[in-house]
mmCIF file of N, CA, C and O in Angstrom:
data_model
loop_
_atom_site.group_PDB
_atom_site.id
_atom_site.type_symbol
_atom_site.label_atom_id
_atom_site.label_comp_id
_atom_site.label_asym_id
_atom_site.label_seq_id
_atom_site.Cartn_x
_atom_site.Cartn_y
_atom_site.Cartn_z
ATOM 1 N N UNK A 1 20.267 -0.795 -0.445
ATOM 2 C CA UNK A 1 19.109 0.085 -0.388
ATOM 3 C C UNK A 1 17.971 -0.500 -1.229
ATOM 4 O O UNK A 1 18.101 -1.042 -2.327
ATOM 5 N N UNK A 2 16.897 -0.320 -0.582
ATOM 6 C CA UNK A 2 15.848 -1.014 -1.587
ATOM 7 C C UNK A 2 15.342 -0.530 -2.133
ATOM 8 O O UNK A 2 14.262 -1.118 -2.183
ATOM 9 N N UNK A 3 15.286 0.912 -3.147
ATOM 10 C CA UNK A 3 15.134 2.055 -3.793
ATOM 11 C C UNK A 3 15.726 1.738 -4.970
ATOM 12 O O UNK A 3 15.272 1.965 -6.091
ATOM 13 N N UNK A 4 17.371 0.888 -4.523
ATOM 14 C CA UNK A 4 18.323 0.779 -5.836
ATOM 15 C C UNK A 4 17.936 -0.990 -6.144
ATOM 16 O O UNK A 4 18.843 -1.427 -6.852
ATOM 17 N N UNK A 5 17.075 -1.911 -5.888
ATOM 18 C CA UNK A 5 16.759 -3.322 -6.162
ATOM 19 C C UNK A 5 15.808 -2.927 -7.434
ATOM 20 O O UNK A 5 15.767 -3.777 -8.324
ATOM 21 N N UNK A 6 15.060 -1.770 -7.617
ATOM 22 C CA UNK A 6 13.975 -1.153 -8.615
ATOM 23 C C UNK A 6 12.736 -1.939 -7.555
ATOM 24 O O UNK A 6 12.546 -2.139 -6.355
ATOM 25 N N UNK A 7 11.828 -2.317 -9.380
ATOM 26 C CA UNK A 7 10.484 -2.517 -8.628
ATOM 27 C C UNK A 7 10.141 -4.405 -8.175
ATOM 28 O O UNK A 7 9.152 -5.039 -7.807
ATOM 29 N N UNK A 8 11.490 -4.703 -8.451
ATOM 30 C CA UNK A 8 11.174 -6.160 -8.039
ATOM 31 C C UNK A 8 11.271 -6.287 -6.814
ATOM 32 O O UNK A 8 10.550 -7.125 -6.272
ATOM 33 N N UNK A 9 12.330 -5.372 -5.897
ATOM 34 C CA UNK A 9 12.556 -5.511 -4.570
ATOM 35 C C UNK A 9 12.096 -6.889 -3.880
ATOM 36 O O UNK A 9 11.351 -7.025 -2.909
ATOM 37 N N UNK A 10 12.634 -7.708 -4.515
ATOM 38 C CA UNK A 10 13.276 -9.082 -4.122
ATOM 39 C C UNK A 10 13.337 -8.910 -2.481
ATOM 40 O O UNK A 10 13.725 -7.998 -1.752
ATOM 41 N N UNK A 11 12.816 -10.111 -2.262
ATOM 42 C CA UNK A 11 12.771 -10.198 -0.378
ATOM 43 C C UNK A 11 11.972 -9.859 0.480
ATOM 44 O O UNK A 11 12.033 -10.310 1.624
ATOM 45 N N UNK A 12 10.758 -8.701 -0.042
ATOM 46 C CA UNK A 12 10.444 -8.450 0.975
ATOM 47 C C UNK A 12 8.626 -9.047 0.942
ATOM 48 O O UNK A 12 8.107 -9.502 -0.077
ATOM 49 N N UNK A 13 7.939 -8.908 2.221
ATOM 50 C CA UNK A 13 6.692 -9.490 1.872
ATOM 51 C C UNK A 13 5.881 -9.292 1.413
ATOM 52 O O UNK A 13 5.907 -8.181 0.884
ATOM 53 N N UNK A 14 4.693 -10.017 1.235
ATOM 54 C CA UNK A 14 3.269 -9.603 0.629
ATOM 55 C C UNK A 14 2.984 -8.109 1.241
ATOM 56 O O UNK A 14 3.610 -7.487 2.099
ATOM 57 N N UNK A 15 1.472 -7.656 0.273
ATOM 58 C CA UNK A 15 1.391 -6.197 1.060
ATOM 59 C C UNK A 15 1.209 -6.145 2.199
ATOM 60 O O UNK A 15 1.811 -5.475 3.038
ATOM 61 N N UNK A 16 -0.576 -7.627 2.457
ATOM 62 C CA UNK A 16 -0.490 -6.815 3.846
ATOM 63 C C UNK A 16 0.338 -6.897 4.574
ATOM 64 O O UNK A 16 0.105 -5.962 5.340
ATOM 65 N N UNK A 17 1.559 -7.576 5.055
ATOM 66 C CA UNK A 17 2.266 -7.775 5.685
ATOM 67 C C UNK A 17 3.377 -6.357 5.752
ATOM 68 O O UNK A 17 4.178 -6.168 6.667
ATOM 69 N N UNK A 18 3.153 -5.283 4.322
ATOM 70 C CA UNK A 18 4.077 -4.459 4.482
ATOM 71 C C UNK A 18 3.322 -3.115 5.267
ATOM 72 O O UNK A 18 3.788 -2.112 5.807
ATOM 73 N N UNK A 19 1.695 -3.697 5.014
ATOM 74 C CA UNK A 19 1.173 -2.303 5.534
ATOM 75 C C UNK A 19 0.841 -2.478 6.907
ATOM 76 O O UNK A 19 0.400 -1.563 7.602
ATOM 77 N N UNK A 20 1.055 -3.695 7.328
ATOM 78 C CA UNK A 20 0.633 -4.034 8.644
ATOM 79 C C UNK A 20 1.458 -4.060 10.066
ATOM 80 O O UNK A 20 1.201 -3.758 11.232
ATOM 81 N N UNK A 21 2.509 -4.547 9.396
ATOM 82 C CA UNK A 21 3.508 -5.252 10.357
ATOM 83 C C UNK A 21 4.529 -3.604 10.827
ATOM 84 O O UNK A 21 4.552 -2.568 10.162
ATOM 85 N N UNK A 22 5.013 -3.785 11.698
ATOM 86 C CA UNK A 22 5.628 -2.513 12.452
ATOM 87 C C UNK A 22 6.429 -2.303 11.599
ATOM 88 O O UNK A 22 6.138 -1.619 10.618
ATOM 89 N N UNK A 23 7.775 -2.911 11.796
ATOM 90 C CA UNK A 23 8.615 -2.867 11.047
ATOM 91 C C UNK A 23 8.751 -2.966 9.389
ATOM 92 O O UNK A 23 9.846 -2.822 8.845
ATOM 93 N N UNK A 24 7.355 -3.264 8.537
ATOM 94 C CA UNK A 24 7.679 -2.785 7.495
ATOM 95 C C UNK A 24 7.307 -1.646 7.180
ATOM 96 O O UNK A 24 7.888 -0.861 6.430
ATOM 97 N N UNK A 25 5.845 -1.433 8.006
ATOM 98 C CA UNK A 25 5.680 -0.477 7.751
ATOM 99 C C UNK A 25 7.002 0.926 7.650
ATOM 100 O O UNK A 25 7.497 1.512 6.687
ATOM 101 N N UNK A 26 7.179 1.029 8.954
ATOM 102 C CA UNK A 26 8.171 2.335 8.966
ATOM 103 C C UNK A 26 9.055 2.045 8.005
ATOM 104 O O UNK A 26 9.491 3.094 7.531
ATOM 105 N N UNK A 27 9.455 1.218 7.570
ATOM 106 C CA UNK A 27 10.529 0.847 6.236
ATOM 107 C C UNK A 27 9.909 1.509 4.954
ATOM 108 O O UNK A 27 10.656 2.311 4.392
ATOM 109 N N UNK A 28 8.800 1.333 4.454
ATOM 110 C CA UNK A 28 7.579 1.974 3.414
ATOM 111 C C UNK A 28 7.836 3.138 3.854
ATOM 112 O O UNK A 28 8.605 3.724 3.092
ATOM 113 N N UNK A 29 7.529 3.751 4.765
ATOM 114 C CA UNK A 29 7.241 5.160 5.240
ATOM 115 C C UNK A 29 8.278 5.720 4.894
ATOM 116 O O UNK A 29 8.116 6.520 3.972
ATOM 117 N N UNK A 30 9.569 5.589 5.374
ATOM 118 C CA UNK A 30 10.364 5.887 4.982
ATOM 119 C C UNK A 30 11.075 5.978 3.363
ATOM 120 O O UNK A 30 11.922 6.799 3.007
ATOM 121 N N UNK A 31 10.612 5.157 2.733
ATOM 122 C CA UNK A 31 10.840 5.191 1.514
ATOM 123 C C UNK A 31 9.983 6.060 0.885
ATOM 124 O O UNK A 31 10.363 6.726 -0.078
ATOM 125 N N UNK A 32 8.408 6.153 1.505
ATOM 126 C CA UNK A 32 7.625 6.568 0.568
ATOM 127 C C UNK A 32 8.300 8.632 0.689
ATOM 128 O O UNK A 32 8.367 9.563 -0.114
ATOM 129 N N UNK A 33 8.568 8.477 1.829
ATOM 130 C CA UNK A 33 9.402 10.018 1.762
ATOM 131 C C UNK A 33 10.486 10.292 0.730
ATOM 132 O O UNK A 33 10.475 11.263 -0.026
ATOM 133 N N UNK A 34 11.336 9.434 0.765
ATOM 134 C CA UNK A 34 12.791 9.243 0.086
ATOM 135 C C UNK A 34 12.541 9.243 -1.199
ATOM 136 O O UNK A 34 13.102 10.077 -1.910
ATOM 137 N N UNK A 35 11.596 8.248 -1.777
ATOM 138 C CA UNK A 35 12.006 7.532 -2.994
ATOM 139 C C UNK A 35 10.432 7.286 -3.483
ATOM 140 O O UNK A 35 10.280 6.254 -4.138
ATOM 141 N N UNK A 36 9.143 8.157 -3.237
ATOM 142 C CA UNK A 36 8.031 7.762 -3.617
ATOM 143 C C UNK A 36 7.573 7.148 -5.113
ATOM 144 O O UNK A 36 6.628 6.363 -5.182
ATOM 145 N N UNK A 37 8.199 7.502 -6.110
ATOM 146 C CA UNK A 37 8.332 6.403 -7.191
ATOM 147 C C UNK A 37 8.650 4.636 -6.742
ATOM 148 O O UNK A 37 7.976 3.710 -7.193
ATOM 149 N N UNK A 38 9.465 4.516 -6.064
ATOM 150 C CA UNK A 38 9.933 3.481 -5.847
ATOM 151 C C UNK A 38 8.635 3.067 -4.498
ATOM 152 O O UNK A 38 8.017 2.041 -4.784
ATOM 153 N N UNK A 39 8.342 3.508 -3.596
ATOM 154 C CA UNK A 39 7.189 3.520 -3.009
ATOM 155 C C UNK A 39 6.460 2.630 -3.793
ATOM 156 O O UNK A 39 6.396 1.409 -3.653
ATOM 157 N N UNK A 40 5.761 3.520 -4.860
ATOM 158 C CA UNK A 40 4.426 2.953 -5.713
ATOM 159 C C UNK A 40 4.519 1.911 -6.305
ATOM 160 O O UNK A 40 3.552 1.151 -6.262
ATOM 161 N N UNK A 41 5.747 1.515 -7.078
ATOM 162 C CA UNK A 41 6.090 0.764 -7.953
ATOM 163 C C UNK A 41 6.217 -0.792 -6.683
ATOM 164 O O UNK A 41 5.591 -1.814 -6.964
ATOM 165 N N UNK A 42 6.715 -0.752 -5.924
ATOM 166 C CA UNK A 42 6.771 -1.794 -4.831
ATOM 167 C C UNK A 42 5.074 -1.705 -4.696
ATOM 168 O O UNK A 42 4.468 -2.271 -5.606
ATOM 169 N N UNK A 43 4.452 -1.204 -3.896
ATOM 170 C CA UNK A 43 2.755 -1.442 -3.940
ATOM 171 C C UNK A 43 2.495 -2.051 -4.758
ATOM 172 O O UNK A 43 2.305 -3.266 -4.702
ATOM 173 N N UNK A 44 2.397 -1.117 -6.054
ATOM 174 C CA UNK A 44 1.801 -1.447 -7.274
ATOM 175 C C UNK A 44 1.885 -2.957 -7.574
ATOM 176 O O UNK A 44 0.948 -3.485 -8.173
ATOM 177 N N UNK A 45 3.310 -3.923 -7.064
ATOM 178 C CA UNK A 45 3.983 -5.057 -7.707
ATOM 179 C C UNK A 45 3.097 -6.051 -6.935
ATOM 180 O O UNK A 45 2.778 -7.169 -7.340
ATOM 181 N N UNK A 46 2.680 -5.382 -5.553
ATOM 182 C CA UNK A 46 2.156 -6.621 -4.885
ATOM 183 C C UNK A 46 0.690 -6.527 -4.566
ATOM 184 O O UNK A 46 0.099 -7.158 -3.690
ATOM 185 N N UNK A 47 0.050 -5.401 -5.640
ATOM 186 C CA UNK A 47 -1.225 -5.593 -5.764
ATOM 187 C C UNK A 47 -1.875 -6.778 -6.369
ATOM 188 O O UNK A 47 -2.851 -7.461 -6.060
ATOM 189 N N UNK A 48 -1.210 -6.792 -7.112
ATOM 190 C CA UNK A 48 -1.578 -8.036 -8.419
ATOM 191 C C UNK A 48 -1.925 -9.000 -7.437
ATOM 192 O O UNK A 48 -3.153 -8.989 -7.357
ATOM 193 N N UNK A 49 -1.323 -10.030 -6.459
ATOM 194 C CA UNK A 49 -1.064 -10.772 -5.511
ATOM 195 C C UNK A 49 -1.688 -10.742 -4.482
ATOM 196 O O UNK A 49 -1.649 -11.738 -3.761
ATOM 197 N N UNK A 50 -2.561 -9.439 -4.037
ATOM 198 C CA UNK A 50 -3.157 -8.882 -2.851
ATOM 199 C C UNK A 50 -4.319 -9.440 -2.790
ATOM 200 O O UNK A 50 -4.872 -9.392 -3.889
ATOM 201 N N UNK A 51 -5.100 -10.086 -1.779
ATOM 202 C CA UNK A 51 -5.862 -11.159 -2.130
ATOM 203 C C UNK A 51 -6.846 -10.248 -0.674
ATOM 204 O O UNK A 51 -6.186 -9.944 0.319
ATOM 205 N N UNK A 52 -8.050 -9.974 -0.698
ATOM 206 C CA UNK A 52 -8.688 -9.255 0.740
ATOM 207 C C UNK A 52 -9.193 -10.344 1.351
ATOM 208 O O UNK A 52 -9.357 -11.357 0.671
ATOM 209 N N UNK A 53 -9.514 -10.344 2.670
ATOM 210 C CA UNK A 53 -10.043 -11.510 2.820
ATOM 211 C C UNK A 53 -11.283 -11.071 3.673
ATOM 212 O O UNK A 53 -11.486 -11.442 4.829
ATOM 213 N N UNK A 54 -11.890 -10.434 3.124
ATOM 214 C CA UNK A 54 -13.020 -9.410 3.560
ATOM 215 C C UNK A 54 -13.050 -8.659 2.006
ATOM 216 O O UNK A 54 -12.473 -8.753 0.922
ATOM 217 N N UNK A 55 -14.222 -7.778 2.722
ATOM 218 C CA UNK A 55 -14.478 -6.923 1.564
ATOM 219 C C UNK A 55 -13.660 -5.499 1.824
ATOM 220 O O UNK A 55 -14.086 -4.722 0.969
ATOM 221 N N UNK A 56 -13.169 -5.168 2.230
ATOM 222 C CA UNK A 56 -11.470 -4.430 2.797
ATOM 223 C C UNK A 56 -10.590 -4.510 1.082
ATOM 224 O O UNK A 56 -10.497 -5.473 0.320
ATOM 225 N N UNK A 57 -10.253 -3.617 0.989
ATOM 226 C CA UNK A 57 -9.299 -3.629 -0.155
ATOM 227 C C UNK A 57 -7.937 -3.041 0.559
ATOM 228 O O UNK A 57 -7.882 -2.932 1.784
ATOM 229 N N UNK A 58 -6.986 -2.720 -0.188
ATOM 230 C CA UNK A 58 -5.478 -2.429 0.338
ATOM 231 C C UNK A 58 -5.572 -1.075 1.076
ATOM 232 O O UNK A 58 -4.865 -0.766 2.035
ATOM 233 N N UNK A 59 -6.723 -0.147 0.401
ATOM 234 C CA UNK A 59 -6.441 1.024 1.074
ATOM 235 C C UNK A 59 -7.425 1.142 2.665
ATOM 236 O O UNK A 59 -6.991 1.789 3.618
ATOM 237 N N UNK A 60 -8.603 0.495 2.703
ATOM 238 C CA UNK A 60 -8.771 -0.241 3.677
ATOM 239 C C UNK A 60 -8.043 -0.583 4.544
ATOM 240 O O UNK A 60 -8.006 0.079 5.581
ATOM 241 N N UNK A 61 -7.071 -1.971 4.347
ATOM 242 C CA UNK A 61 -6.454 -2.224 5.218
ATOM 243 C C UNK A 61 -5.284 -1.257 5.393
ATOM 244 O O UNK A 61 -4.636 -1.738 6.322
ATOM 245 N N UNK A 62 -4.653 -0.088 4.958
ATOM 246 C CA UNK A 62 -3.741 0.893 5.437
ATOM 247 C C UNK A 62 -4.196 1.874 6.189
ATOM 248 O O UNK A 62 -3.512 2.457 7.030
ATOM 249 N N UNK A 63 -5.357 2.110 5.937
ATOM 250 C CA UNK A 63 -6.221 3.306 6.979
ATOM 251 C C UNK A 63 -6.229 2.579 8.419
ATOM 252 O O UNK A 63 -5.875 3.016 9.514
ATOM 253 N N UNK A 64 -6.891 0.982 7.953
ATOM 254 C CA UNK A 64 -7.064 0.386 8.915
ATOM 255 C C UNK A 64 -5.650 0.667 10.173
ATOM 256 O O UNK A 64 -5.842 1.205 11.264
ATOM 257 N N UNK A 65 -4.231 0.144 9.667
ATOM 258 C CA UNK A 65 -3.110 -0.170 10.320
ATOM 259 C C UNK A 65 -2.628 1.479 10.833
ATOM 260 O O UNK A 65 -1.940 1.813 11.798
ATOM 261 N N UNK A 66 -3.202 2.204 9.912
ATOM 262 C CA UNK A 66 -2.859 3.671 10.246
ATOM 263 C C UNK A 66 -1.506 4.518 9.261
ATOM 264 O O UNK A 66 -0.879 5.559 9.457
ATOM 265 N N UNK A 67 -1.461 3.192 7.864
ATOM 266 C CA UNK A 67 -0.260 3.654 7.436
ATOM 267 C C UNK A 67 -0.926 4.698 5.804
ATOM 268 O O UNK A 67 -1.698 4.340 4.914
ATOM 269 N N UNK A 68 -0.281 5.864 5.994
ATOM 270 C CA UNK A 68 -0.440 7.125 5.794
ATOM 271 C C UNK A 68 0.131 7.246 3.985
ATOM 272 O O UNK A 68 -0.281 7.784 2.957
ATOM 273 N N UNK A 69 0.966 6.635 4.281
ATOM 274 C CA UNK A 69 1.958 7.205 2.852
ATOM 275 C C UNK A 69 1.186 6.640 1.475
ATOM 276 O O UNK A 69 0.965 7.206 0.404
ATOM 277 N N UNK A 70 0.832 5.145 1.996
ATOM 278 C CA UNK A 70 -0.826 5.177 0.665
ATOM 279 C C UNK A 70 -1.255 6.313 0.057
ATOM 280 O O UNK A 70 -1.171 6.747 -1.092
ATOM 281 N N UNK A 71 -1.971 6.896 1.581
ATOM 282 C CA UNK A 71 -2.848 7.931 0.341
ATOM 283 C C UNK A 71 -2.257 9.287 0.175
ATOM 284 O O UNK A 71 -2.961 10.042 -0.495
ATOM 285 N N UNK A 72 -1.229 9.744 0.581
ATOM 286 C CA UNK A 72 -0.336 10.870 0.296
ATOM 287 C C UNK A 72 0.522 10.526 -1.098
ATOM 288 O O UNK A 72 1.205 11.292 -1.778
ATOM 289 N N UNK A 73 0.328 9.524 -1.227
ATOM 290 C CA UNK A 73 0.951 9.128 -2.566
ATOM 291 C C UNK A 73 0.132 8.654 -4.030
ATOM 292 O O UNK A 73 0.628 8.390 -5.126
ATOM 293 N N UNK A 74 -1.342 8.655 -3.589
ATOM 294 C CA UNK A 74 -2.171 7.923 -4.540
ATOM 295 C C UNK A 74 -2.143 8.664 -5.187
ATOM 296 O O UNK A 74 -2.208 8.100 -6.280
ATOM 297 N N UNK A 75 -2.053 10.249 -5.430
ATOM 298 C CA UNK A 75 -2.153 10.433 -6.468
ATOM 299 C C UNK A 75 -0.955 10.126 -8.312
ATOM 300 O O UNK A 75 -1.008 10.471 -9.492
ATOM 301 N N UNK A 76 -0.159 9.389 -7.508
ATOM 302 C CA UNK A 76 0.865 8.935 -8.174
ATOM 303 C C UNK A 76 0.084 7.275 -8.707
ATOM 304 O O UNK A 76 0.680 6.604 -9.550
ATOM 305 N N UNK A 77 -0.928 6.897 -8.256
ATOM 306 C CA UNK A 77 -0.974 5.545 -8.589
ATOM 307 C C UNK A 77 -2.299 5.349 -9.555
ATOM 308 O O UNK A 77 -3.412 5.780 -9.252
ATOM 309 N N UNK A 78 -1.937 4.484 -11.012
ATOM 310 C CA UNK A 78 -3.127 4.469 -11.809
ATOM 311 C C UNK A 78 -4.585 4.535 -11.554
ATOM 312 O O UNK A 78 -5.139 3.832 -10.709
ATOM 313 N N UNK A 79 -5.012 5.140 -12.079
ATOM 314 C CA UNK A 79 -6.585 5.203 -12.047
ATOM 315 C C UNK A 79 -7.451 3.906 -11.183
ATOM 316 O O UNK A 79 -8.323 3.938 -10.315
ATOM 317 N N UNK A 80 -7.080 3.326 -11.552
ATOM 318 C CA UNK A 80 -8.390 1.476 -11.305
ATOM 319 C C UNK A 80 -7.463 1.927 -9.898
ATOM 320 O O UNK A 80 -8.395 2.403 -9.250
ATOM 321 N N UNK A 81 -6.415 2.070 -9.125
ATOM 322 C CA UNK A 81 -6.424 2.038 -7.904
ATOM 323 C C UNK A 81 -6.894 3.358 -7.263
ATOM 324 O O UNK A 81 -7.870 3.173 -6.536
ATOM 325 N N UNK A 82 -6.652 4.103 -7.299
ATOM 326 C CA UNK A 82 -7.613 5.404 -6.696
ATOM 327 C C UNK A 82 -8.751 5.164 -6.492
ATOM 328 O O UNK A 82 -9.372 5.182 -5.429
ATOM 329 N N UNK A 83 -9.311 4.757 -8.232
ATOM 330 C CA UNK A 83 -10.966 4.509 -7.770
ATOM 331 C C UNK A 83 -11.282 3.505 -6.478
ATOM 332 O O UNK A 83 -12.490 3.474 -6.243
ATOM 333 N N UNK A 84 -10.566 2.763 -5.678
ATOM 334 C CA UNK A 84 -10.655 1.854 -5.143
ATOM 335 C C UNK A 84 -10.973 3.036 -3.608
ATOM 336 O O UNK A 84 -11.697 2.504 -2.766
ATOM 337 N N UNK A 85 -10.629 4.089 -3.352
ATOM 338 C CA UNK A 85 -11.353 4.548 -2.489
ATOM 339 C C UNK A 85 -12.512 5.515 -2.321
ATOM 340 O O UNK A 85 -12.710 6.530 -1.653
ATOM 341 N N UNK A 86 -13.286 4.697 -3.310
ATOM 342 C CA UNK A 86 -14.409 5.220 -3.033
ATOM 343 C C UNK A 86 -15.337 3.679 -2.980
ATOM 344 O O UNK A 86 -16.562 3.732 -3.093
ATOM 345 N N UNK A 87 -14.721 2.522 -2.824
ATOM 346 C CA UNK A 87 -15.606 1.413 -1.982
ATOM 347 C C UNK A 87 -16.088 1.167 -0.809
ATOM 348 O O UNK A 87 -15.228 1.624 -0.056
ATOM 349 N N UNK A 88 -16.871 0.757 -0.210
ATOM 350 C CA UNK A 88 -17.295 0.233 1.160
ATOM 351 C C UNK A 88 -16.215 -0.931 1.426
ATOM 352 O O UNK A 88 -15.730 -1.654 0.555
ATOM 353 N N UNK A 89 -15.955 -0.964 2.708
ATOM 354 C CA UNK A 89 -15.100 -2.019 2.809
ATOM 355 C C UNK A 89 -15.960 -2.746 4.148
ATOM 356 O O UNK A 89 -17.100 -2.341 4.376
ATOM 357 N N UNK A 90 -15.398 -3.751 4.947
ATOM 358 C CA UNK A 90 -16.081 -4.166 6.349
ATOM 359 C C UNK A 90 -16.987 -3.089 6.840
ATOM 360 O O UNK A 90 -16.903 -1.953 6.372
ATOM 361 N N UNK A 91 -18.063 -3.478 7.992
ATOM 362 C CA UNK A 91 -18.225 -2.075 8.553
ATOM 363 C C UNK A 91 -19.045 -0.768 8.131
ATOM 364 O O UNK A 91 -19.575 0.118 8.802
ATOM 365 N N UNK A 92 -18.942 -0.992 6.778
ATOM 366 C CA UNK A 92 -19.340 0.456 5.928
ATOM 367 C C UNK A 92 -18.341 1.592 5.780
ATOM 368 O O UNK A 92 -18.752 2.747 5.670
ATOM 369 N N UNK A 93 -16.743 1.241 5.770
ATOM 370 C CA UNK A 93 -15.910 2.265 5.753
ATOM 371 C C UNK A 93 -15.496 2.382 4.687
ATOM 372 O O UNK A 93 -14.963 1.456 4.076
ATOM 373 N N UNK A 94 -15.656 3.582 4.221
ATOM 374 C CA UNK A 94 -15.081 4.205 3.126
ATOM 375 C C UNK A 94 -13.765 4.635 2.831
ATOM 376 O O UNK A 94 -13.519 5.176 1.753
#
């Protein structure tokens, strides 16, 4: 279970790849139901690493992909990331 690996969760990919891709997504989703500590703490690990390649930040690109549990969960996630949705990203999306 990757709930019980903690927050290193060894193996799995970069973000966007977790907020993007089908199959991780629903894997996240599912956790972020189950185990939303463990949720954040996985995000949180691969923010550091999260590189935009646009002016798009992470929560950007999850609105973008349509994945939900981001912001049903932000309020669990430090300050400097919350504030992050209230940027312009591509587009002019907020």
């Amino acid at each position: 279970c990757i709930a019980a690996e903690g927050a290193a969760a060894e193996g799995l990919p970069d973000l966007k790849a977790l907020l993007t891709e089908e199959h991780w997504q629903q894997m996240l989703e599912m956790l972020g139901e189950a185990w939303p500590g463990s949720y954040v703490e996985i995000v949180q690990n691969r923010l550091g690493q999260f590189k935009p390649t646009s002016k798009d930040n992470f929560l950007h690109l999850a609105a973008r992909a349509g994945h939900r549990p981001v912001f049903q969960l932000l309020h669990k996630f430090p300050e400097r990331h919350r504030e992050e949705l209230n940027q312009r990203g591509e587009e002019g999306m907020l």
